[in-house]
Coordinates of C-alpha atoms in Angstrom, one line a residue:
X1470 CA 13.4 8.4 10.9
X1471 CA 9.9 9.7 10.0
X1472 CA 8.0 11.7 12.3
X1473 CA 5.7 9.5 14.8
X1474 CA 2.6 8.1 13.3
X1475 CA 0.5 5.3 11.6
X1476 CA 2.4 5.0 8.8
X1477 CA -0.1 2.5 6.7
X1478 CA -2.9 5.4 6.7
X1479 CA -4.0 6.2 3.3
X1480 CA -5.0 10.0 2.5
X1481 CA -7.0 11.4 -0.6
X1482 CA -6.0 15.1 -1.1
X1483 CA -9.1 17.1 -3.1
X1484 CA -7.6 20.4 -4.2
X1485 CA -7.9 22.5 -7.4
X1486 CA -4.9 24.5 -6.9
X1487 CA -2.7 21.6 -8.3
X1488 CA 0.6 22.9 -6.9
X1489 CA -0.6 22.9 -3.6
X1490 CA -2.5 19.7 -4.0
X1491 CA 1.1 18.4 -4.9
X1492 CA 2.7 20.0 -2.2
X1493 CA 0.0 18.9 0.7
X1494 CA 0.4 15.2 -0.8
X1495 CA 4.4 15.2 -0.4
X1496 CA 4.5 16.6 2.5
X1497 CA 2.0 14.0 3.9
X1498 CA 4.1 11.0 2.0
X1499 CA 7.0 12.4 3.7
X1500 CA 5.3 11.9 7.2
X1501 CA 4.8 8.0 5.4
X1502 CA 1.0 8.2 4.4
X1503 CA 0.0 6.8 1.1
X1504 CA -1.6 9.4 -1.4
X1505 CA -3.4 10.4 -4.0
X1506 CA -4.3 13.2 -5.4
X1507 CA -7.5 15.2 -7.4
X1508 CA -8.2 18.4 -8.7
X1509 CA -12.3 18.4 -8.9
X1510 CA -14.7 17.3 -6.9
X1511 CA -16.1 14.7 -9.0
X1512 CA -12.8 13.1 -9.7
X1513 CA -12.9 13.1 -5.8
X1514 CA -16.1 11.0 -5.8
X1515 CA -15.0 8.7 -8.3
X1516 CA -11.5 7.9 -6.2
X1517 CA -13.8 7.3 -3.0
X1518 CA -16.0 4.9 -4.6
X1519 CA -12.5 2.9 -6.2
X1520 CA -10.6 3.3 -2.8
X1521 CA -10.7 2.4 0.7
X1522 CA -9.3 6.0 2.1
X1523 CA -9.0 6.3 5.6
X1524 CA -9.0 10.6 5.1
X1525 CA -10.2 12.7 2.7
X1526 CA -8.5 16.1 2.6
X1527 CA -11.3 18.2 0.9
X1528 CA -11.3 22.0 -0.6
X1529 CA -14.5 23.6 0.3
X1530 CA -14.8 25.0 -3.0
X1531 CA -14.3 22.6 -5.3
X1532 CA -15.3 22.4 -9.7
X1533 CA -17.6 20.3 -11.1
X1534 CA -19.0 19.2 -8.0
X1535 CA -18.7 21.7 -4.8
X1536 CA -17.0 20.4 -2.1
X1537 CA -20.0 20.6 0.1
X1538 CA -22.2 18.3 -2.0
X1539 CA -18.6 15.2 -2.3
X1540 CA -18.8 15.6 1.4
X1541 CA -23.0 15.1 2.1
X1542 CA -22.8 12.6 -0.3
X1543 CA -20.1 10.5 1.4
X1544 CA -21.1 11.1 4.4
X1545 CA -24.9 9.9 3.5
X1546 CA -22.7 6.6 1.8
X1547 CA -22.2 5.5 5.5
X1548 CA -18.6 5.7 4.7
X1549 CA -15.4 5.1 7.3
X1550 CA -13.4 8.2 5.3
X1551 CA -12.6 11.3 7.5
X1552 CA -12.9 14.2 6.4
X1553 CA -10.9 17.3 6.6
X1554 CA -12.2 20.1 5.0
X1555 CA -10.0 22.6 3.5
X1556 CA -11.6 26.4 3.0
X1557 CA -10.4 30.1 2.0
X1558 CA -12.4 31.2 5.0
X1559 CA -11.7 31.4 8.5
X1560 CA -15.1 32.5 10.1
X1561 CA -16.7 30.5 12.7
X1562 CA -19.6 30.6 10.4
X1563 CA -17.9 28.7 7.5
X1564 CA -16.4 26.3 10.4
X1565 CA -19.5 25.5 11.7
X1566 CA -21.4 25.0 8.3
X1567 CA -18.5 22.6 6.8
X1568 CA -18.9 20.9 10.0
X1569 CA -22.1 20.7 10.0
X1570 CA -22.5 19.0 6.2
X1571 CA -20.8 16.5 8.0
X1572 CA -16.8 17.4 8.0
X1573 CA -14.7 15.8 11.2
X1574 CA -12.1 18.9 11.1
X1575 CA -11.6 21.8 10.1
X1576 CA -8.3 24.2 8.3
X1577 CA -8.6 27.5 7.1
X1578 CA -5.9 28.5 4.3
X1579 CA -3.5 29.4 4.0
X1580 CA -2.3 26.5 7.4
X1581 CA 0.6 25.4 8.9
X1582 CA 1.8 22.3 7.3
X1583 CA 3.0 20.1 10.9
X1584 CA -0.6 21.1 11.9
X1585 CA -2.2 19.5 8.6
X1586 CA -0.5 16.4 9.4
X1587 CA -1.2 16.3 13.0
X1588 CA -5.1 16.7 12.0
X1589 CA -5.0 14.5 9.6
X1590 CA -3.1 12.0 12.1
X1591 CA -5.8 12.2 14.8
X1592 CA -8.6 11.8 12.3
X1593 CA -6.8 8.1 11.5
X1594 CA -6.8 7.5 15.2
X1595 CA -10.4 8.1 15.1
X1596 CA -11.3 6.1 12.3
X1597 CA -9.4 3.1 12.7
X1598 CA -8.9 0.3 15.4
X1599 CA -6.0 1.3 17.8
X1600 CA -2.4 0.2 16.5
X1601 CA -0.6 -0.9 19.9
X1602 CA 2.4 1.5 20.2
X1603 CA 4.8 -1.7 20.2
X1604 CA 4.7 -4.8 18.1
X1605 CA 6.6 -7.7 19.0
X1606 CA 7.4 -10.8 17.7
X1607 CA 10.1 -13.6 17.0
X1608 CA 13.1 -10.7 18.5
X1609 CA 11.1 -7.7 16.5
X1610 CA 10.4 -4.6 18.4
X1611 CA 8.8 -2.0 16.0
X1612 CA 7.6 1.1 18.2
X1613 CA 4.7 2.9 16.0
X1614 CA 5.4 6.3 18.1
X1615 CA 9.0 6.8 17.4
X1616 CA 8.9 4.9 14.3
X1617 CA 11.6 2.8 15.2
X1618 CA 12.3 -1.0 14.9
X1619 CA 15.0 -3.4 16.4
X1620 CA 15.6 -7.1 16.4
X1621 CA 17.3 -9.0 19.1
X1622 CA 18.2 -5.1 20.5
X1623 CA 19.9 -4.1 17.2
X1624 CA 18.6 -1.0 15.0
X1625 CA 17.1 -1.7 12.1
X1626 CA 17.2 1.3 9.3
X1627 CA 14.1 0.9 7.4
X1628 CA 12.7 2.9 4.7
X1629 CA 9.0 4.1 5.4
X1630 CA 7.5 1.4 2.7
X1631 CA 9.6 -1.4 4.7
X1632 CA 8.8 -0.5 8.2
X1633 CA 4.8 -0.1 6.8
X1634 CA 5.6 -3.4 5.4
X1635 CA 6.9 -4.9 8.3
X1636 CA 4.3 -3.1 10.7
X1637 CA 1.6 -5.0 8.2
X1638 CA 3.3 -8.3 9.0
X1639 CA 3.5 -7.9 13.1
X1640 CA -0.1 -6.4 13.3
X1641 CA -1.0 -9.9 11.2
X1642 CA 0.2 -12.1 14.2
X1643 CA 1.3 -14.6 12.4
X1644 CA -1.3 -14.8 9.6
X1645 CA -0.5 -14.2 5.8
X1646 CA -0.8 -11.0 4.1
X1647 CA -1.6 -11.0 0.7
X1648 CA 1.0 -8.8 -2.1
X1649 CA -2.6 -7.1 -3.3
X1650 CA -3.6 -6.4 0.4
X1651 CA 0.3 -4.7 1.0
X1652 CA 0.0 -2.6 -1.9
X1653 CA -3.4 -1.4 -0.9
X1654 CA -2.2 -0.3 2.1
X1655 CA 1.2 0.3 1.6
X1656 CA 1.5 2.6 -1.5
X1657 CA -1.0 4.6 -3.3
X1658 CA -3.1 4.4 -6.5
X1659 CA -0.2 4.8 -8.9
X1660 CA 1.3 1.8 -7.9
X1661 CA 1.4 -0.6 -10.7
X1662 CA 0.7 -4.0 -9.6
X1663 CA 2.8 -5.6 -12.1
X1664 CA 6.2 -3.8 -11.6
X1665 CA 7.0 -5.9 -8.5
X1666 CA 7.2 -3.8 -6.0
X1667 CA 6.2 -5.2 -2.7
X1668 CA 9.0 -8.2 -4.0
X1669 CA 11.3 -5.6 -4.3
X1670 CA 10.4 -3.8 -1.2
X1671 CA 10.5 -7.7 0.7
X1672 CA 13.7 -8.6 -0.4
X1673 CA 15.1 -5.7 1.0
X1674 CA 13.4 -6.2 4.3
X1675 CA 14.2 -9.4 4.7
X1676 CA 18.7 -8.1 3.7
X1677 CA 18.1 -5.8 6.6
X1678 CA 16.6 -8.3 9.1
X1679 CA 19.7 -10.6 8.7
X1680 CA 19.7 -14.5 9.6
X1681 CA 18.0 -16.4 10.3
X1682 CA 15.1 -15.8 8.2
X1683 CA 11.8 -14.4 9.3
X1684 CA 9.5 -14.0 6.2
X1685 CA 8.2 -16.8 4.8
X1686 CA 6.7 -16.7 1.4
X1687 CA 3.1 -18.8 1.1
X1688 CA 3.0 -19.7 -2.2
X1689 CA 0.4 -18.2 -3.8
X1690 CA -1.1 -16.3 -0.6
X1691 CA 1.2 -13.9 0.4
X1692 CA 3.7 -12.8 3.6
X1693 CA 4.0 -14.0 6.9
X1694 CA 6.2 -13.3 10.0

């Protein structure tokens, strides 16, 4: 299992030093967040205005467009995104200016990877409606704190995209969710809508959940549980 966390939270790391851009983005996809990842700040503007992120990690000092300015100018969007600002500096004066442009939180480099992630976590909690810390339904007991699931008492060993998946389901009460609204939340911007993934991904779920059946397939809508 995963560490604890909302697992369906979709990140945007902004970060010119591309190795550590990478190794932010699979450490947080490791901890089950969906990522993507850019190198300039106005590739960074150009992913906000495509994607619904619910956190933007942002490097102060950004090319092409400064950090500073990508975060005044989605903040003056009235955009739901977080923000997490990265910086080389550690003086209260930098802190307070970042914050003051309009940043939620704060990391100096070079940071402690658990405590980027549990930033990055309680900007989520923030900026989203509260997911209950158990979801039941029809024998499934999915606990969103200790990422674990059961049904009818038995463990069920889920990959992070199926327990997203089936987390998506129970928080839909019963109503469909769409394939395109899955992937959205599910994976991140590479995913290729054609490949059949979230099919893939369902019949596996559904293997693990045993008989009888739980997911139905609405023909031409989507999922439900």
């Amino acid at each position: 299992m995963h560490e604890a966390g909302d697992i369906t939270m979709r990140v945007l790391v902004a970060e010119d030093e591309e190795i550590l851009a990478e190794l932010v983005a699979t450490g947080l996809r490791r901890a089950g967040f969906a990522v993507d990842t850019v190198y300039s700040g106005d590739a960074a503007l150009a992913y906000l205005g495509l994607h619904d992120y619910d956190v933007v990690v942002l490097d102060r000092d950004l090319p092409r467009v400064h950090g500073d300015d990508v975060a005044r100018r989605l903040v003056a969007s009235g955009s739901r995104t977080r923000i997490l600002m990265l910086t080389a500096s550690g003086t209260m004066e930098d802190r307070v200016a970042g914050l003051d442009l309009g940043a939620d939180d704060y990391v100096s480099k070079p940071f402690e990877f658990p405590e980027l992630v549990s930033r990055v976590r309680a900007l989520r909690r923030r900026s989203a409606r509260p997911v209950p810390p158990q979801l039941e339904r029809h024998g499934i007991r999915l606990d969103t704190v200790r990422r674990s699931a059961l049904r009818d008492g038995r463990e069920l060993d889920l990959s992070p995209k199926e327990f997203t998946v089936l987390q998506l389901l129970l928080e839909a009460d019963g109503g469909t969710v769409s394939a395109e609204e899955l992937l959205e939340r599910a994976w991140d911007a590479n995913a290729d809508p054609f490949t059949g993934a979230v099919r893939v991904c369902m019949s596996k779920l559904r293997a693990k959940l045993g008989e009888p059946a739980l997911i139905r397939t609405v023909q031409g809508v989507g999922y439900a549980l």
